[in-house]
XYZ file of C-alpha atoms in Angstrom:
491
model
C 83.252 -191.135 -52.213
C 81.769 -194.270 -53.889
C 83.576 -196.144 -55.888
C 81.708 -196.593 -59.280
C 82.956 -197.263 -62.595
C 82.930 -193.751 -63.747
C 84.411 -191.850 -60.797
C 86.652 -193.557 -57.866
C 88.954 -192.326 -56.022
C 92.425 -194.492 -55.204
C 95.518 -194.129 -52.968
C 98.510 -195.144 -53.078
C 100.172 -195.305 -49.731
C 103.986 -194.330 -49.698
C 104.177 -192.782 -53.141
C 101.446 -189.835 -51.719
C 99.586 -190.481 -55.426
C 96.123 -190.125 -55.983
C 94.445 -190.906 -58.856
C 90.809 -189.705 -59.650
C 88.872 -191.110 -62.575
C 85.913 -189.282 -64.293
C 84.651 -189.533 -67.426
C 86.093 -188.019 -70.135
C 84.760 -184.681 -72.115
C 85.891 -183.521 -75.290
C 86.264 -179.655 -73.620
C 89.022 -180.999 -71.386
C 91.222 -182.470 -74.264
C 93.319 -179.589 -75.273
C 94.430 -179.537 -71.572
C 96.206 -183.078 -71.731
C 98.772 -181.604 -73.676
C 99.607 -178.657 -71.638
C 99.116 -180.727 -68.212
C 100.573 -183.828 -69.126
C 101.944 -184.137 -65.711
C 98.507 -184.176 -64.484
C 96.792 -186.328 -66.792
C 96.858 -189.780 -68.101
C 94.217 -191.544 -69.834
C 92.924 -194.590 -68.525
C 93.790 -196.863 -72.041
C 97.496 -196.080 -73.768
C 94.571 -196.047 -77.213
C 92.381 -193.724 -76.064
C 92.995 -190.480 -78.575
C 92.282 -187.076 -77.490
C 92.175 -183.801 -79.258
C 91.863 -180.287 -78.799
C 87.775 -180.142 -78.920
C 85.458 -177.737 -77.577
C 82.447 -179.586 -77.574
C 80.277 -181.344 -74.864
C 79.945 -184.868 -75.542
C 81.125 -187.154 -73.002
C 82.292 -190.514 -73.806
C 85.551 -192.059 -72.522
C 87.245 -191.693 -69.126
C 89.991 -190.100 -68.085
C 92.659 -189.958 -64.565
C 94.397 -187.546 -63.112
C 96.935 -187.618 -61.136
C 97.408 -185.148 -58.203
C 100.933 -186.186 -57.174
C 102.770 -183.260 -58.292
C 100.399 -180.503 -56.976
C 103.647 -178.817 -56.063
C 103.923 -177.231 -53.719
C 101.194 -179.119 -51.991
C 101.481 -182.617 -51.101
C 98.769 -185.339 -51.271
C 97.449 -184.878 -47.877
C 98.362 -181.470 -47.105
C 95.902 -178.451 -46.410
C 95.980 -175.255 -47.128
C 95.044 -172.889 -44.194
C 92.416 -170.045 -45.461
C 90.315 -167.293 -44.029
C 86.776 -167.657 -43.374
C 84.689 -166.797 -46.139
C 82.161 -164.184 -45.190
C 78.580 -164.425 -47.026
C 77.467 -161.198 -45.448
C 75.639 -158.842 -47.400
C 78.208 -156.482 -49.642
C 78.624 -153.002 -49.004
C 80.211 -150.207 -50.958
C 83.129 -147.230 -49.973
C 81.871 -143.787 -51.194
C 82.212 -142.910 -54.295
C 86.008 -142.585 -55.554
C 85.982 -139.976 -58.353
C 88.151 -140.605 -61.158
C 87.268 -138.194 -63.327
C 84.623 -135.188 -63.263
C 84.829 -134.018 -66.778
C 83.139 -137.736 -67.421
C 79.528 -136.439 -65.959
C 76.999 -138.516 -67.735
C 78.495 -137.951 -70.982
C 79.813 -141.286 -71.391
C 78.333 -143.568 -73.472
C 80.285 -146.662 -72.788
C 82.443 -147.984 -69.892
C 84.608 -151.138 -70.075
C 87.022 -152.698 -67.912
C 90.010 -154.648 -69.316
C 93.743 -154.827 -68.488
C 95.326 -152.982 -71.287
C 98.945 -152.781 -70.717
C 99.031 -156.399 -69.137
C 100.163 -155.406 -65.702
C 97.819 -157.721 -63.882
C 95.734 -154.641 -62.989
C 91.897 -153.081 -64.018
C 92.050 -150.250 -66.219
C 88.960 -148.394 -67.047
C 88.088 -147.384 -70.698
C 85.162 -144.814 -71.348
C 83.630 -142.399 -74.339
C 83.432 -139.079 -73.492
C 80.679 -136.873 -75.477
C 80.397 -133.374 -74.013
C 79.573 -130.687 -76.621
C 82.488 -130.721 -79.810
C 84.918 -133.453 -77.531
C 84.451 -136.793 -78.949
C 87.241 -139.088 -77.431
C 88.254 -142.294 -75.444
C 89.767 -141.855 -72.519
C 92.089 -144.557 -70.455
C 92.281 -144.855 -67.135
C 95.238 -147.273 -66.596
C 94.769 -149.042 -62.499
C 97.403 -149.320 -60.182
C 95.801 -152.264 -58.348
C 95.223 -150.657 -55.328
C 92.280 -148.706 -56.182
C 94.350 -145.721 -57.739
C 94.580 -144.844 -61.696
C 96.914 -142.875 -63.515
C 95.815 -139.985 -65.466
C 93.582 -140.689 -68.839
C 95.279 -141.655 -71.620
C 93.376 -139.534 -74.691
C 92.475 -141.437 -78.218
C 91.061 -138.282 -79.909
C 90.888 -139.076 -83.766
C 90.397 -137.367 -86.455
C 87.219 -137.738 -88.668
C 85.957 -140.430 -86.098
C 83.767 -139.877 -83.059
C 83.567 -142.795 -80.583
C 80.494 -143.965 -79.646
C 80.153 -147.879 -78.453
C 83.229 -149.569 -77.644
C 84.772 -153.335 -77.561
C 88.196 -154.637 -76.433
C 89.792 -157.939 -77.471
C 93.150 -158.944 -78.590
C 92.588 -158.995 -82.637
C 96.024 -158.802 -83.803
C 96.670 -161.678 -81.878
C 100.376 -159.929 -80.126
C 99.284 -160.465 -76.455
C 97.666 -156.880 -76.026
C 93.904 -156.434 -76.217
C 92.922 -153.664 -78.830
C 90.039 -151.388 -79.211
C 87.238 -151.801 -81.554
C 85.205 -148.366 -81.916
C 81.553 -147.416 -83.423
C 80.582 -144.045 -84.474
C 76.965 -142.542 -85.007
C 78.022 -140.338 -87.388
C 77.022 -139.563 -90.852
C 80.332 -140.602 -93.032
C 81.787 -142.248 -90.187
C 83.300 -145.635 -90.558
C 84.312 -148.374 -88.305
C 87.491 -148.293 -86.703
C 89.881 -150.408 -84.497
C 93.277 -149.069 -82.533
C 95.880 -151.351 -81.818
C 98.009 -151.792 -78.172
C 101.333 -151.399 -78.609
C 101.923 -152.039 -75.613
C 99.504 -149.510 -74.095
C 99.822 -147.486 -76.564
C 97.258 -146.615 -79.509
C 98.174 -144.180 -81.609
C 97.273 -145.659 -85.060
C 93.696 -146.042 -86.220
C 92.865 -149.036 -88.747
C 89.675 -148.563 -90.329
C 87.548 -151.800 -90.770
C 84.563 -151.107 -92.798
C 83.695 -147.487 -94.446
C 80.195 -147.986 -94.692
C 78.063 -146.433 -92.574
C 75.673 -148.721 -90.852
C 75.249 -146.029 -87.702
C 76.249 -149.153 -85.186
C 74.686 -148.563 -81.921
C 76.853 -151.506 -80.073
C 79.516 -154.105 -81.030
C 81.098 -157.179 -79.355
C 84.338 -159.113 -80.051
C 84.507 -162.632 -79.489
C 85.822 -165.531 -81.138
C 82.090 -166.605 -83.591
C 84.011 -169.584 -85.015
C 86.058 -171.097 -82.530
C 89.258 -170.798 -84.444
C 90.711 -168.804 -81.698
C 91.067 -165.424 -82.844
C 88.444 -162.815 -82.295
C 85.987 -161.850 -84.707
C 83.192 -158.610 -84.310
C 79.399 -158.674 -84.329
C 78.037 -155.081 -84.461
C 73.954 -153.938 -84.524
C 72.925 -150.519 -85.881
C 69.233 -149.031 -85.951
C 68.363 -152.157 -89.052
C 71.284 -154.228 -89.202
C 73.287 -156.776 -87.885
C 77.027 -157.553 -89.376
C 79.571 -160.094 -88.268
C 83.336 -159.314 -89.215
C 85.531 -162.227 -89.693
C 88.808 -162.224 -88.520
C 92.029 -163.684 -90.196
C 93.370 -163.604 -86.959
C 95.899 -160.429 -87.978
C 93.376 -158.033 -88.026
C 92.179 -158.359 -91.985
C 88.443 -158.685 -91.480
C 85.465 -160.335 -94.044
C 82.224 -158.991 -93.749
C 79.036 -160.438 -93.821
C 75.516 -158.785 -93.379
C 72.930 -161.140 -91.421
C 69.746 -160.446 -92.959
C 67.068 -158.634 -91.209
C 63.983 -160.302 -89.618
C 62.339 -157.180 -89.999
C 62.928 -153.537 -90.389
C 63.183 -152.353 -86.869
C 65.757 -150.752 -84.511
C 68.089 -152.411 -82.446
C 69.212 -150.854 -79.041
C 70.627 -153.724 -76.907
C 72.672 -156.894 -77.897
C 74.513 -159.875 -76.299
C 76.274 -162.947 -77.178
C 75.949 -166.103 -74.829
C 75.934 -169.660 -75.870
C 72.003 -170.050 -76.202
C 71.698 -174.127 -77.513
C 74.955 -175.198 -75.721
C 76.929 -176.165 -78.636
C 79.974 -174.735 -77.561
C 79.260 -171.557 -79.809
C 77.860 -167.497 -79.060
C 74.918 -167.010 -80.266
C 73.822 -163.243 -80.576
C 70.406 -161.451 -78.961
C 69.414 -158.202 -80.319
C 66.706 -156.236 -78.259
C 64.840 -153.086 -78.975
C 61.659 -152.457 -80.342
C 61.488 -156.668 -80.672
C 64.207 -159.137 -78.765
C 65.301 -161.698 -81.671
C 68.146 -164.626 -81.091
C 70.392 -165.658 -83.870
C 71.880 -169.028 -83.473
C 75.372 -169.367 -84.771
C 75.924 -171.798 -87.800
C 79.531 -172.581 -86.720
C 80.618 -170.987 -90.172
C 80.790 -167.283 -89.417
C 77.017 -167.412 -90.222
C 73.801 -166.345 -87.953
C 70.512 -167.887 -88.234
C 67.360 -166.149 -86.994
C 65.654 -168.313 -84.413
C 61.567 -167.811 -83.758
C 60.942 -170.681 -82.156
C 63.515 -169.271 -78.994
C 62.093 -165.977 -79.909
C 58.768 -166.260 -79.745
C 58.958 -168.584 -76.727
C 60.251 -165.189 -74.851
C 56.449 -164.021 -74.223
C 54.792 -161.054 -73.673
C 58.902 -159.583 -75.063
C 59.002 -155.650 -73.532
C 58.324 -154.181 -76.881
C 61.358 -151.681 -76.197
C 64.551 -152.624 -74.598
C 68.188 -150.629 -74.417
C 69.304 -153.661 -71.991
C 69.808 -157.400 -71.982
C 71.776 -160.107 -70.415
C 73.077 -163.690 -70.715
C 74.338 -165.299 -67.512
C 73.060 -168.974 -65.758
C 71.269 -167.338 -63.083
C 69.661 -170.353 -62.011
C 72.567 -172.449 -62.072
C 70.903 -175.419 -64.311
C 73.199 -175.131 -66.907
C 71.516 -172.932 -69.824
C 71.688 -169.319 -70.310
C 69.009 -166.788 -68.945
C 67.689 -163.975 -69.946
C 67.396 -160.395 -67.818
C 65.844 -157.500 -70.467
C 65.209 -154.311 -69.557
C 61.432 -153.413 -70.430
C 61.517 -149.227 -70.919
C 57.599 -149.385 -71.710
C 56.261 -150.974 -68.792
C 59.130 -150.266 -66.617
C 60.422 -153.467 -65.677
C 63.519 -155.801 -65.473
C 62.469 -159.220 -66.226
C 64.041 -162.438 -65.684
C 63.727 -165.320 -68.334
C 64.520 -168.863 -67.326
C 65.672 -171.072 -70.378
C 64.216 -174.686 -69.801
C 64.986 -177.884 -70.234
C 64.039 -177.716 -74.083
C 66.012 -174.513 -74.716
C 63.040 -172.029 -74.646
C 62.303 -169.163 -72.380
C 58.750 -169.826 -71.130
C 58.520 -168.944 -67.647
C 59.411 -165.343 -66.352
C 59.431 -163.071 -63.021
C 60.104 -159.203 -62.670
C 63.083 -158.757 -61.020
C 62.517 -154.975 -60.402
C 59.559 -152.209 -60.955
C 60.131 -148.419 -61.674
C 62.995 -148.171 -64.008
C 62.907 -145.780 -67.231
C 65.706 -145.819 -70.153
C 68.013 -148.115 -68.309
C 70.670 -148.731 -70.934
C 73.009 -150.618 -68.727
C 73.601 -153.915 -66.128
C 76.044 -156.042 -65.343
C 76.001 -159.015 -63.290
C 79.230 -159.977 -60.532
C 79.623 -162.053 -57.594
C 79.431 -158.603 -55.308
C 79.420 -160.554 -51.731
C 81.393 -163.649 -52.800
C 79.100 -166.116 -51.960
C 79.275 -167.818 -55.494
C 75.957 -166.105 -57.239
C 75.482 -163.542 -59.621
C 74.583 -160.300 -58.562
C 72.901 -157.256 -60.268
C 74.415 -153.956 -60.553
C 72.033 -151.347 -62.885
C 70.932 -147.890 -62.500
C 67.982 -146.043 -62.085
C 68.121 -142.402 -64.067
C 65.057 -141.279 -63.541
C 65.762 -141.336 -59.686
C 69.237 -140.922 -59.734
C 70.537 -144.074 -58.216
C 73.226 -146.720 -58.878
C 71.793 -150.522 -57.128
C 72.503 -153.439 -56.722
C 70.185 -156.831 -56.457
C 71.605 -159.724 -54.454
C 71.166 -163.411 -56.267
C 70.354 -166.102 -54.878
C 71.465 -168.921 -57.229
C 68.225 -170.054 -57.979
C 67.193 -167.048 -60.535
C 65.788 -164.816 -57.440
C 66.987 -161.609 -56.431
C 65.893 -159.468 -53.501
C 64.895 -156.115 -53.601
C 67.549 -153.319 -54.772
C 70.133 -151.992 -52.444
C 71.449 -148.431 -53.172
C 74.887 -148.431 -54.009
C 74.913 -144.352 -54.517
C 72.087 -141.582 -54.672
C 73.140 -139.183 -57.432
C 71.482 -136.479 -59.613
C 68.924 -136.768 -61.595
C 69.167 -137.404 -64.703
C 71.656 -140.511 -63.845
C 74.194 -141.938 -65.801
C 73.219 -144.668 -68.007
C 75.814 -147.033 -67.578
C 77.485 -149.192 -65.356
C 80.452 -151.483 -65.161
C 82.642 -154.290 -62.895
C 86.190 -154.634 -62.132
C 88.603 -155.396 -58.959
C 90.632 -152.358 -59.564
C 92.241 -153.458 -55.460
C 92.719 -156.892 -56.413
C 91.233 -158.080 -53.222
C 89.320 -160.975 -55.043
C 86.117 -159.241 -54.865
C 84.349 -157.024 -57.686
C 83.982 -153.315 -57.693
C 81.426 -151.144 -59.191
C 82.089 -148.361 -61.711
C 79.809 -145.984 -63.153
C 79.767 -142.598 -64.394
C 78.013 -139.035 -63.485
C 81.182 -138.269 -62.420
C 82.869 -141.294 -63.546
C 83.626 -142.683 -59.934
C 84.507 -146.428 -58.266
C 82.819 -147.662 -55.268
C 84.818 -150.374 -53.666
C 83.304 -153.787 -52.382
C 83.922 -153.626 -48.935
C 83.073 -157.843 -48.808
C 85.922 -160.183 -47.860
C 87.195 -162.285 -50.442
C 86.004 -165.827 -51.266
C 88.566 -168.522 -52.325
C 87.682 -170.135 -55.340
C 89.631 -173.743 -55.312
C 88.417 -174.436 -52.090
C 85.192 -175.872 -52.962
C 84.250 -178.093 -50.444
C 84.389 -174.906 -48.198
C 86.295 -176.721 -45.496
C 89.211 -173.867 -45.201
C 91.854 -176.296 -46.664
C 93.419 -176.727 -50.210
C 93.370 -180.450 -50.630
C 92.766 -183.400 -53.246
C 89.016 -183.168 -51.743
C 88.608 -179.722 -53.608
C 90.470 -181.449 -56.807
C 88.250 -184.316 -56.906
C 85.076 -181.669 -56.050
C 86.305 -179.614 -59.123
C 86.698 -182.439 -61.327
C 82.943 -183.482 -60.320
C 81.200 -179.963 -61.156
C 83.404 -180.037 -64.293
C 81.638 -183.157 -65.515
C 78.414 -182.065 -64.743
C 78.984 -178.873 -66.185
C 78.339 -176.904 -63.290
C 78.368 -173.075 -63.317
C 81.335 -173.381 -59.964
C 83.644 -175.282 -62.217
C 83.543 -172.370 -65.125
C 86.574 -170.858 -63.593
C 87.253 -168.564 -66.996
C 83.125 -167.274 -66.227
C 82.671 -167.292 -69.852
C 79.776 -170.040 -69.933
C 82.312 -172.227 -71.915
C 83.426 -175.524 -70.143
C 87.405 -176.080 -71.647
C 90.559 -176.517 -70.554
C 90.653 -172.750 -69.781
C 88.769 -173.737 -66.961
C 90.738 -176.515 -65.667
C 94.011 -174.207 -65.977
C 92.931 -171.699 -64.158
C 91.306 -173.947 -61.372
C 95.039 -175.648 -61.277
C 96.583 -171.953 -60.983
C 94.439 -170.842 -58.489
C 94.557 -174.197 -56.690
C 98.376 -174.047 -56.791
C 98.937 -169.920 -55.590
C 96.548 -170.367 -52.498
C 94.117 -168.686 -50.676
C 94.358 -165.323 -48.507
């Protein structure tokens, strides 16, 4: 390692300390507090608070010396990491009454067991319910748990922790007439009261919660056919709503939320008939963008799909939108001045694809694509490359045709690797790749100071390895869980 003035490495021979110096940004601040034993700042001045920006300034060292259990020096033994190409187990079925009816799937640990559980909407005639399917970790699930309510009929779902008790709730839409918007608590994996959030009836088509204003407790952004709403939360579950005002009168299918300018704060993209990006304002107001929107050319004029991930690695959020009319997936790489101006068709031949999901499937630190294919029946996945490409579509599992319409990840065996979930019956097809070790990022097979120091790096430069948390946000989330991992081992 050189030794420069921003990043040097030092030892210090019989007290086993090392000391590594980068410099300092504002998204690692909060964690000075909670690692204190770790971290020191390089001037007894220097002032740091909890920030979650991305300006970089000031330097900072940390110390490595009480890496217990691991001494400075010591490594870590590990398994080879395998970057063959993933394969799937058969399909598990979970549930056969779930047969393409669903209209959602979502993974989330509900009763905070460490485990995947699987949440879906069933819609099969008069039935109208969420169902629960609470994972044993070992590939296994317990019988569904049944939310039927009364005088509300689940359509789109969303899970985060509003209440702010430790459990993450559910958030439910409904499509019909006189219907209004409704979230159930977890009482401790339980949710047998409904709490109604808005009575209007704005026939939402999709909703997301996630913190808008960085205050940390989770807020709600929903689309319906013409609008676009954002629900501010008091973090107890008392919501303010606000209507974004329409561009233009259209309908909205699809929707995501990804940090689109890197300012530390989601954004929102709403596809359909026209894909349009609202930048956040930072006060629990959205701002219609054309400049980004326009600069996504030749936009599939309609979409039920779209999603946010750095597929290219470079540090910006892409775009992958599902193009109904000409039958595409297309890839949109966000440049160097924020707009989307080059693209490439990532696949050919698919037809009301209302669902993908990207996961590390064969651990060798990319994104992978997992969508379906109804009007052939089939459940793929596309293998990334890290550099925005992706080869051609392996099939995960032929089904009937029609196919279900959406998909969904998870490692319901907690072997490290991702799973694929889908519905038609609603069934799990294990990863059968062998699982990667995250902290060991100089891929030597050892835990040592050299992955520390190689974390520490990517951190800096904002590098898509270092966002341990895989929520495009560089904090001290990150750094935490890097530290965790680092300190439980490898397989």
């Amino acid at each position: 390692m050189g030794k420069d003035k921003d990043k040097e490495k030092e030892e210090e021979g019989e007290g086993g300390t090392a000391f590594v110096t980068i410099p300092y940004t504002l998204g690692m601040s909060a964690a000075l507090g909670l690692r204190s034993t770790f971290v020191k700042t390089k001037s007894e001045g220097d002032q740091m608070s909890p920030t979650r920006g991305k300006t970089r300034g000031k330097s900072i060292v940390l110390s490595v010396m009480q890496l217990a259990p691991m001494a400075w020096g010591a490594a870590i033994p590990l398994l080879m990491t395998s970057h063959a190409g993933a394969q799937f187990t058969s399909p598990i079925v979970l549930d056969a009454d779930i047969a393409g009816t669903s209209s959602k799937i979502l993974v989330a640990d509900l009763n905070n067991d460490n485990n995947d559980d699987i949440v879906v909407t069933r819609r099969d005639g008069f039935t109208r319910e969420i169902r629960i399917y609470s994972g044993n970790g070992d590939a296994t699930f317990s019988p569904p748990h049944t939310i039927n309510p009364t005088g509300h009929t689940p359509s789109s779902l969303a899970i985060g922790d509003l209440n702010g008790d430790g459990f993450d709730d559910i958030v439910s839409t409904s499509v019909t007439p006189g219907e209004g918007f409704v979230w159930f608590p977890n009482s401790a994996g339980s949710f047998s009261n409904m709490i109604t959030i808005d009575t209007e009836f704005h026939r939402f088509s999709d909703c997301r919660v996630v913190d808008t204003d960085n205050d940390g407790d989770l807020d709600i952004l929903a689309i319906g056919d013409i609008v676009f709403v954002h629900y501010a939360n008091d973090g107890s579950g008392q919501f303010t709503k606000s209507i974004i005002p329409p561009v233009v009168i259209t309908e909205n299918y699809a929707f995501e939320v990804a940090d689109i300018n890197n300012d530390g704060y989601l954004d929102a993209i709403i596809a359909g008939i026209k894909t349009f990006i609202y930048i956040n304002n930072t006060d629990n107001t959205f701002t219609y963008n054309p400049t980004i929107s326009d600069s996504l050319f030749d936009i599939p004029s309609l979409s039920f799909s779209v999603l946010a991930k750095d597929f290219d690695h470079d540090g910006d959020q892409d775009l992958i939108i599902g193009d109904t009319n000409q039958r595409n997936y297309w890839w949109y790489e966000q440049q160097n001045d924020g707009l989307f101006t080059f693209r490439q068709i990532i696949s050919t031949g698919i037809f009301q694809s209302h669902s993908i999901a990207a996961a590390d499937f064969d651990n060798d630190s990319y994104f992978d694509l997992i969508t379906n294919f109804p009007q052939l029946g089939q459940t793929v996945w596309f293998k990334g490359n890290g550099a925005g490409d992706f080869e051609t579509a392996t099939l995960i599992h032929q089904g009937t045709v029609p196919h279900p319409q959406h998909v969904a990840t998870g490692d319901f065996n907690n072997d490290g690797t991702p799973d694929a979930v889908w519905s038609l019956p609603l069934s799990v097809h294990l990863s059968t790749a062998q699982a990667s070790c995250p902290p060991d990022l100089t891929d030597d097979n050892m835990l040592n100071f050299f992955d520390i120091s190689a974390f520490l790096a990517a951190f800096v430069a904002q590098d898509p390895v270092a966002d341990f948390t895989q929520d495009d946000i560089f904090n001290f989330f990150d750094i935490s869980a890097f530290l965790k991992a680092f300190a439980e081992g490898c397989p």
